[in-house]
Amino acid sequence: LSQPNIDVNLYNKHRTTALMEAISNEHIEVVNLLLLVPDIDVNLKDNEGWTALIYASNGGYIEVVKLLLLVPGIDVNLSDLDDWTALMWGSSEGHVGVVELLLLVPGIDVNLYTSSHRTALMYASRYGHIEVVKLLLLVPGIDVNLQDTDGKTALTLGSSYIEIVKMIEQKIEQ
């Protein structure tokens, strides 16, 4: 990395960068080193539209998410080819720590939705991630009544989980 003219933003034949590979393989030391390179672009996307932050959020790599969020210019609302954001991936996987960190970022949009019109709250509800649902419901401006392409809301998607139903109903009554 100390060599002149080294380009850390180059893609390999799989269209991933060194940073994406380091995150995927949980090499935190390498991630740390790469993030020290002044011209690293953390917003680059792979063939699926995944960014470094999406890789880290999907994997539940809290320490990597913390490091990435310190990089000036990181865009937390970037989405992949199916319109999934880092928040949606973290929420759908039930990664509470990742979701907590992402929700602290000014400008994060909790009401963004995927190509099927599902939000982070809908995914957390659908998969029964109670703690993530609690966190998301605390966000001012979250819209619990958004509907997906099938007309389902976070409430209907989480209807198998009584605690989720109670929390969403309580939010609706506010």
PDB file of C-alpha atoms in Angstrom:
ATOM      1  CA  LEU A   1       0.000   0.000   0.000  1.00  0.00           C
ATOM      2  CA  SER A   2       2.952   2.330   0.415  1.00  0.00           C
ATOM      3  CA  GLN A   3       3.981   1.867  -3.218  1.00  0.00           C
ATOM      4  CA  PRO A   4       3.484   4.836  -5.531  1.00  0.00           C
ATOM      5  CA  ASN A   5       0.634   4.610  -8.037  1.00  0.00           C
ATOM      6  CA  ILE A   6      -1.109   1.700  -6.282  1.00  0.00           C
ATOM      7  CA  ASP A   7      -4.828   1.759  -7.056  1.00  0.00           C
ATOM      8  CA  VAL A   8      -6.861   0.230  -4.215  1.00  0.00           C
ATOM      9  CA  ASN A   9     -10.068   0.890  -6.129  1.00  0.00           C
ATOM     10  CA  LEU A  10      -9.388  -1.569  -8.956  1.00  0.00           C
ATOM     11  CA  TYR A  11     -11.860  -4.376  -9.523  1.00  0.00           C
ATOM     12  CA  ASN A  12     -10.821  -8.009  -9.844  1.00  0.00           C
ATOM     13  CA  LYS A  13     -12.329 -10.417 -12.384  1.00  0.00           C
ATOM     14  CA  HIS A  14     -15.310 -10.927 -10.035  1.00  0.00           C
ATOM     15  CA  ARG A  15     -15.845  -7.135  -9.954  1.00  0.00           C
ATOM     16  CA  THR A  16     -14.996  -6.782  -6.284  1.00  0.00           C
ATOM     17  CA  THR A  17     -12.358  -4.538  -4.771  1.00  0.00           C
ATOM     18  CA  ALA A  18      -9.676  -5.351  -2.223  1.00  0.00           C
ATOM     19  CA  LEU A  19     -11.831  -3.710   0.447  1.00  0.00           C
ATOM     20  CA  MET A  20     -14.870  -5.832  -0.436  1.00  0.00           C
ATOM     21  CA  GLU A  21     -12.737  -8.995  -0.380  1.00  0.00           C
ATOM     22  CA  ALA A  22     -11.198  -8.070   2.973  1.00  0.00           C
ATOM     23  CA  ILE A  23     -14.651  -7.487   4.463  1.00  0.00           C
ATOM     24  CA  SER A  24     -16.076 -10.712   2.997  1.00  0.00           C
ATOM     25  CA  ASN A  25     -13.219 -12.685   4.504  1.00  0.00           C
ATOM     26  CA  GLU A  26     -13.414 -10.880   7.852  1.00  0.00           C
ATOM     27  CA  HIS A  27      -9.845  -9.559   7.649  1.00  0.00           C
ATOM     28  CA  ILE A  28     -10.296  -6.541   9.935  1.00  0.00           C
ATOM     29  CA  GLU A  29      -6.570  -5.727   9.933  1.00  0.00           C
ATOM     30  CA  VAL A  30      -6.573  -5.484   6.139  1.00  0.00           C
ATOM     31  CA  VAL A  31      -9.753  -3.378   6.217  1.00  0.00           C
ATOM     32  CA  ASN A  32      -7.994  -1.029   8.658  1.00  0.00           C
ATOM     33  CA  LEU A  33      -4.983  -0.702   6.361  1.00  0.00           C
ATOM     34  CA  LEU A  34      -7.055  -0.150   3.230  1.00  0.00           C
ATOM     35  CA  LEU A  35      -9.122   2.557   4.899  1.00  0.00           C
ATOM     36  CA  LEU A  36      -5.910   4.492   5.591  1.00  0.00           C
ATOM     37  CA  VAL A  37      -5.375   4.958   1.847  1.00  0.00           C
ATOM     38  CA  PRO A  38      -6.496   8.533   1.108  1.00  0.00           C
ATOM     39  CA  ASP A  39      -8.180   7.867  -2.236  1.00  0.00           C
ATOM     40  CA  ILE A  40     -10.079   4.689  -1.328  1.00  0.00           C
ATOM     41  CA  ASP A  41     -13.651   4.763  -2.608  1.00  0.00           C
ATOM     42  CA  VAL A  42     -15.964   3.017  -0.134  1.00  0.00           C
ATOM     43  CA  ASN A  43     -19.003   3.665  -2.337  1.00  0.00           C
ATOM     44  CA  LEU A  44     -17.906   1.458  -5.242  1.00  0.00           C
ATOM     45  CA  LYS A  45     -20.337  -1.322  -6.197  1.00  0.00           C
ATOM     46  CA  ASP A  46     -19.768  -4.922  -7.269  1.00  0.00           C
ATOM     47  CA  ASN A  47     -21.745  -6.802  -9.963  1.00  0.00           C
ATOM     48  CA  GLU A  48     -24.735  -7.080  -7.628  1.00  0.00           C
ATOM     49  CA  GLY A  49     -24.541  -3.438  -6.624  1.00  0.00           C
ATOM     50  CA  TRP A  50     -23.134  -4.273  -3.194  1.00  0.00           C
ATOM     51  CA  THR A  51     -20.945  -1.668  -1.510  1.00  0.00           C
ATOM     52  CA  ALA A  52     -18.415  -2.249   1.266  1.00  0.00           C
ATOM     53  CA  LEU A  53     -21.043  -1.125   3.774  1.00  0.00           C
ATOM     54  CA  ILE A  54     -23.587  -3.605   2.420  1.00  0.00           C
ATOM     55  CA  TYR A  55     -21.024  -6.427   2.742  1.00  0.00           C
ATOM     56  CA  ALA A  56     -20.309  -5.431   6.338  1.00  0.00           C
ATOM     57  CA  SER A  57     -23.980  -4.945   7.256  1.00  0.00           C
ATOM     58  CA  ASN A  58     -25.093  -8.232   5.742  1.00  0.00           C
ATOM     59  CA  GLY A  59     -22.304 -10.059   7.566  1.00  0.00           C
ATOM     60  CA  GLY A  60     -23.011  -8.361  10.880  1.00  0.00           C
ATOM     61  CA  TYR A  61     -19.441  -7.064  11.105  1.00  0.00           C
ATOM     62  CA  ILE A  62     -19.962  -4.313  13.660  1.00  0.00           C
ATOM     63  CA  GLU A  63     -16.313  -3.276  13.866  1.00  0.00           C
ATOM     64  CA  VAL A  64     -16.087  -2.921  10.091  1.00  0.00           C
ATOM     65  CA  VAL A  65     -19.323  -0.924   9.970  1.00  0.00           C
ATOM     66  CA  LYS A  66     -17.879   1.418  12.628  1.00  0.00           C
ATOM     67  CA  LEU A  67     -14.733   1.932  10.556  1.00  0.00           C
ATOM     68  CA  LEU A  68     -16.627   2.499   7.316  1.00  0.00           C
ATOM     69  CA  LEU A  69     -18.945   5.052   8.903  1.00  0.00           C
ATOM     70  CA  LEU A  70     -15.887   7.137   9.797  1.00  0.00           C
ATOM     71  CA  VAL A  71     -14.920   7.504   6.137  1.00  0.00           C
ATOM     72  CA  PRO A  72     -15.872  10.947   4.804  1.00  0.00           C
ATOM     73  CA  GLY A  73     -18.322  10.731   1.922  1.00  0.00           C
ATOM     74  CA  ILE A  74     -19.724   7.295   2.680  1.00  0.00           C
ATOM     75  CA  ASP A  75     -23.286   7.021   1.400  1.00  0.00           C
ATOM     76  CA  VAL A  76     -25.374   4.890   3.766  1.00  0.00           C
ATOM     77  CA  ASN A  77     -28.404   5.035   1.484  1.00  0.00           C
ATOM     78  CA  LEU A  78     -26.779   3.407  -1.553  1.00  0.00           C
ATOM     79  CA  SER A  79     -28.651   0.311  -2.684  1.00  0.00           C
ATOM     80  CA  ASP A  80     -27.828  -2.842  -4.596  1.00  0.00           C
ATOM     81  CA  LEU A  81     -29.446  -3.970  -7.852  1.00  0.00           C
ATOM     82  CA  ASP A  82     -32.596  -5.032  -5.965  1.00  0.00           C
ATOM     83  CA  ASP A  83     -32.685  -1.689  -4.133  1.00  0.00           C
ATOM     84  CA  TRP A  84     -31.570  -3.189  -0.806  1.00  0.00           C
ATOM     85  CA  THR A  85     -29.595  -0.795   1.406  1.00  0.00           C
ATOM     86  CA  ALA A  86     -27.127  -1.618   4.171  1.00  0.00           C
ATOM     87  CA  LEU A  87     -29.905  -0.922   6.696  1.00  0.00           C
ATOM     88  CA  MET A  88     -32.215  -3.411   4.983  1.00  0.00           C
ATOM     89  CA  TRP A  89     -29.533  -6.103   4.941  1.00  0.00           C
ATOM     90  CA  GLY A  90     -28.673  -5.550   8.600  1.00  0.00           C
ATOM     91  CA  SER A  91     -32.361  -5.508   9.550  1.00  0.00           C
ATOM     92  CA  SER A  92     -33.273  -8.624   7.578  1.00  0.00           C
ATOM     93  CA  GLU A  93     -30.398 -10.536   9.165  1.00  0.00           C
ATOM     94  CA  GLY A  94     -31.219  -9.317  12.683  1.00  0.00           C
ATOM     95  CA  HIS A  95     -27.864  -7.613  13.248  1.00  0.00           C
ATOM     96  CA  VAL A  96     -28.900  -5.320  16.105  1.00  0.00           C
ATOM     97  CA  GLY A  97     -25.485  -3.696  16.578  1.00  0.00           C
ATOM     98  CA  VAL A  98     -25.190  -2.897  12.884  1.00  0.00           C
ATOM     99  CA  VAL A  99     -28.682  -1.393  12.795  1.00  0.00           C
ATOM    100  CA  GLU A 100     -27.919   0.695  15.903  1.00  0.00           C
ATOM    101  CA  LEU A 101     -24.828   2.146  14.231  1.00  0.00           C
ATOM    102  CA  LEU A 102     -26.565   2.850  10.938  1.00  0.00           C
ATOM    103  CA  LEU A 103     -29.468   4.599  12.647  1.00  0.00           C
ATOM    104  CA  LEU A 104     -27.018   7.069  14.210  1.00  0.00           C
ATOM    105  CA  VAL A 105     -25.939   8.328  10.782  1.00  0.00           C
ATOM    106  CA  PRO A 106     -27.505  11.679   9.896  1.00  0.00           C
ATOM    107  CA  GLY A 107     -29.465  11.406   6.681  1.00  0.00           C
ATOM    108  CA  ILE A 108     -30.163   7.683   6.796  1.00  0.00           C
ATOM    109  CA  ASP A 109     -33.543   7.018   5.202  1.00  0.00           C
ATOM    110  CA  VAL A 110     -35.497   4.335   7.054  1.00  0.00           C
ATOM    111  CA  ASN A 111     -38.387   4.552   4.598  1.00  0.00           C
ATOM    112  CA  LEU A 112     -36.423   3.559   1.498  1.00  0.00           C
ATOM    113  CA  TYR A 113     -37.841   0.434  -0.099  1.00  0.00           C
ATOM    114  CA  THR A 114     -36.715  -2.391  -2.351  1.00  0.00           C
ATOM    115  CA  SER A 115     -37.987  -3.294  -5.794  1.00  0.00           C
ATOM    116  CA  SER A 116     -40.802  -5.182  -4.024  1.00  0.00           C
ATOM    117  CA  HIS A 117     -41.497  -2.015  -1.967  1.00  0.00           C
ATOM    118  CA  ARG A 118     -40.308  -3.516   1.311  1.00  0.00           C
ATOM    119  CA  THR A 119     -38.547  -1.426   3.932  1.00  0.00           C
ATOM    120  CA  ALA A 120     -36.026  -2.318   6.628  1.00  0.00           C
ATOM    121  CA  LEU A 121     -38.910  -2.449   9.119  1.00  0.00           C
ATOM    122  CA  MET A 122     -40.823  -4.850   6.896  1.00  0.00           C
ATOM    123  CA  TYR A 123     -37.835  -7.203   6.655  1.00  0.00           C
ATOM    124  CA  ALA A 124     -37.137  -7.095  10.385  1.00  0.00           C
ATOM    125  CA  SER A 125     -40.826  -7.791  11.056  1.00  0.00           C
ATOM    126  CA  ARG A 126     -41.055 -10.570   8.491  1.00  0.00           C
ATOM    127  CA  TYR A 127     -38.095 -12.436   9.970  1.00  0.00           C
ATOM    128  CA  GLY A 128     -39.053 -11.875  13.613  1.00  0.00           C
ATOM    129  CA  HIS A 129     -36.125  -9.691  14.621  1.00  0.00           C
ATOM    130  CA  ILE A 130     -37.820  -8.125  17.638  1.00  0.00           C
ATOM    131  CA  GLU A 131     -34.876  -6.027  18.835  1.00  0.00           C
ATOM    132  CA  VAL A 132     -34.352  -4.564  15.363  1.00  0.00           C
ATOM    133  CA  VAL A 133     -38.063  -3.740  15.079  1.00  0.00           C
ATOM    134  CA  LYS A 134     -37.839  -1.947  18.454  1.00  0.00           C
ATOM    135  CA  LEU A 135     -34.925   0.157  17.219  1.00  0.00           C
ATOM    136  CA  LEU A 136     -36.575   1.039  13.929  1.00  0.00           C
ATOM    137  CA  LEU A 137     -39.840   2.039  15.590  1.00  0.00           C
ATOM    138  CA  LEU A 138     -37.929   4.619  17.636  1.00  0.00           C
ATOM    139  CA  VAL A 139     -36.836   6.491  14.516  1.00  0.00           C
ATOM    140  CA  PRO A 140     -38.793   9.714  14.057  1.00  0.00           C
ATOM    141  CA  GLY A 141     -40.635   9.725  10.753  1.00  0.00           C
ATOM    142  CA  ILE A 142     -40.676   5.978  10.209  1.00  0.00           C
ATOM    143  CA  ASP A 143     -43.770   5.039   8.229  1.00  0.00           C
ATOM    144  CA  VAL A 144     -45.273   1.820   9.602  1.00  0.00           C
ATOM    145  CA  ASN A 145     -48.108   1.923   7.076  1.00  0.00           C
ATOM    146  CA  LEU A 146     -46.057   1.600   3.891  1.00  0.00           C
ATOM    147  CA  GLN A 147     -47.209  -1.295   1.730  1.00  0.00           C
ATOM    148  CA  ASP A 148     -45.208  -3.660  -0.431  1.00  0.00           C
ATOM    149  CA  THR A 149     -46.247  -4.682  -3.936  1.00  0.00           C
ATOM    150  CA  ASP A 150     -48.618  -7.277  -2.434  1.00  0.00           C
ATOM    151  CA  GLY A 151     -50.271  -4.697  -0.167  1.00  0.00           C
ATOM    152  CA  LYS A 152     -48.572  -6.061   2.985  1.00  0.00           C
ATOM    153  CA  THR A 153     -47.322  -3.771   5.745  1.00  0.00           C
ATOM    154  CA  ALA A 154     -44.770  -4.372   8.497  1.00  0.00           C
ATOM    155  CA  LEU A 155     -47.712  -5.375  10.701  1.00  0.00           C
ATOM    156  CA  THR A 156     -49.005  -8.060   8.335  1.00  0.00           C
ATOM    157  CA  LEU A 157     -45.501  -9.320   7.569  1.00  0.00           C
ATOM    158  CA  GLY A 158     -44.751  -9.640  11.291  1.00  0.00           C
ATOM    159  CA  SER A 159     -48.101 -11.142  12.216  1.00  0.00           C
ATOM    160  CA  SER A 160     -46.490 -14.447  13.224  1.00  0.00           C
ATOM    161  CA  TYR A 161     -44.741 -12.671  16.094  1.00  0.00           C
ATOM    162  CA  ILE A 162     -47.090 -11.371  18.787  1.00  0.00           C
ATOM    163  CA  GLU A 163     -44.495  -9.032  20.313  1.00  0.00           C
ATOM    164  CA  ILE A 164     -43.872  -7.399  16.934  1.00  0.00           C
ATOM    165  CA  VAL A 165     -47.607  -7.002  16.358  1.00  0.00           C
ATOM    166  CA  LYS A 166     -47.983  -5.316  19.750  1.00  0.00           C
ATOM    167  CA  MET A 167     -45.080  -2.937  19.132  1.00  0.00           C
ATOM    168  CA  ILE A 168     -46.328  -1.884  15.697  1.00  0.00           C
ATOM    169  CA  GLU A 169     -49.907  -1.476  16.893  1.00  0.00           C
ATOM    170  CA  GLN A 170     -48.628   0.697  19.735  1.00  0.00           C
ATOM    171  CA  LYS A 171     -46.693   2.831  17.230  1.00  0.00           C
ATOM    172  CA  ILE A 172     -49.793   3.171  15.008  1.00  0.00           C
ATOM    173  CA  GLU A 173     -51.850   4.379  17.991  1.00  0.00           C
ATOM    174  CA  GLN A 174     -49.339   7.157  18.791  1.00  0.00           C
TER     175      GLN A 174
END
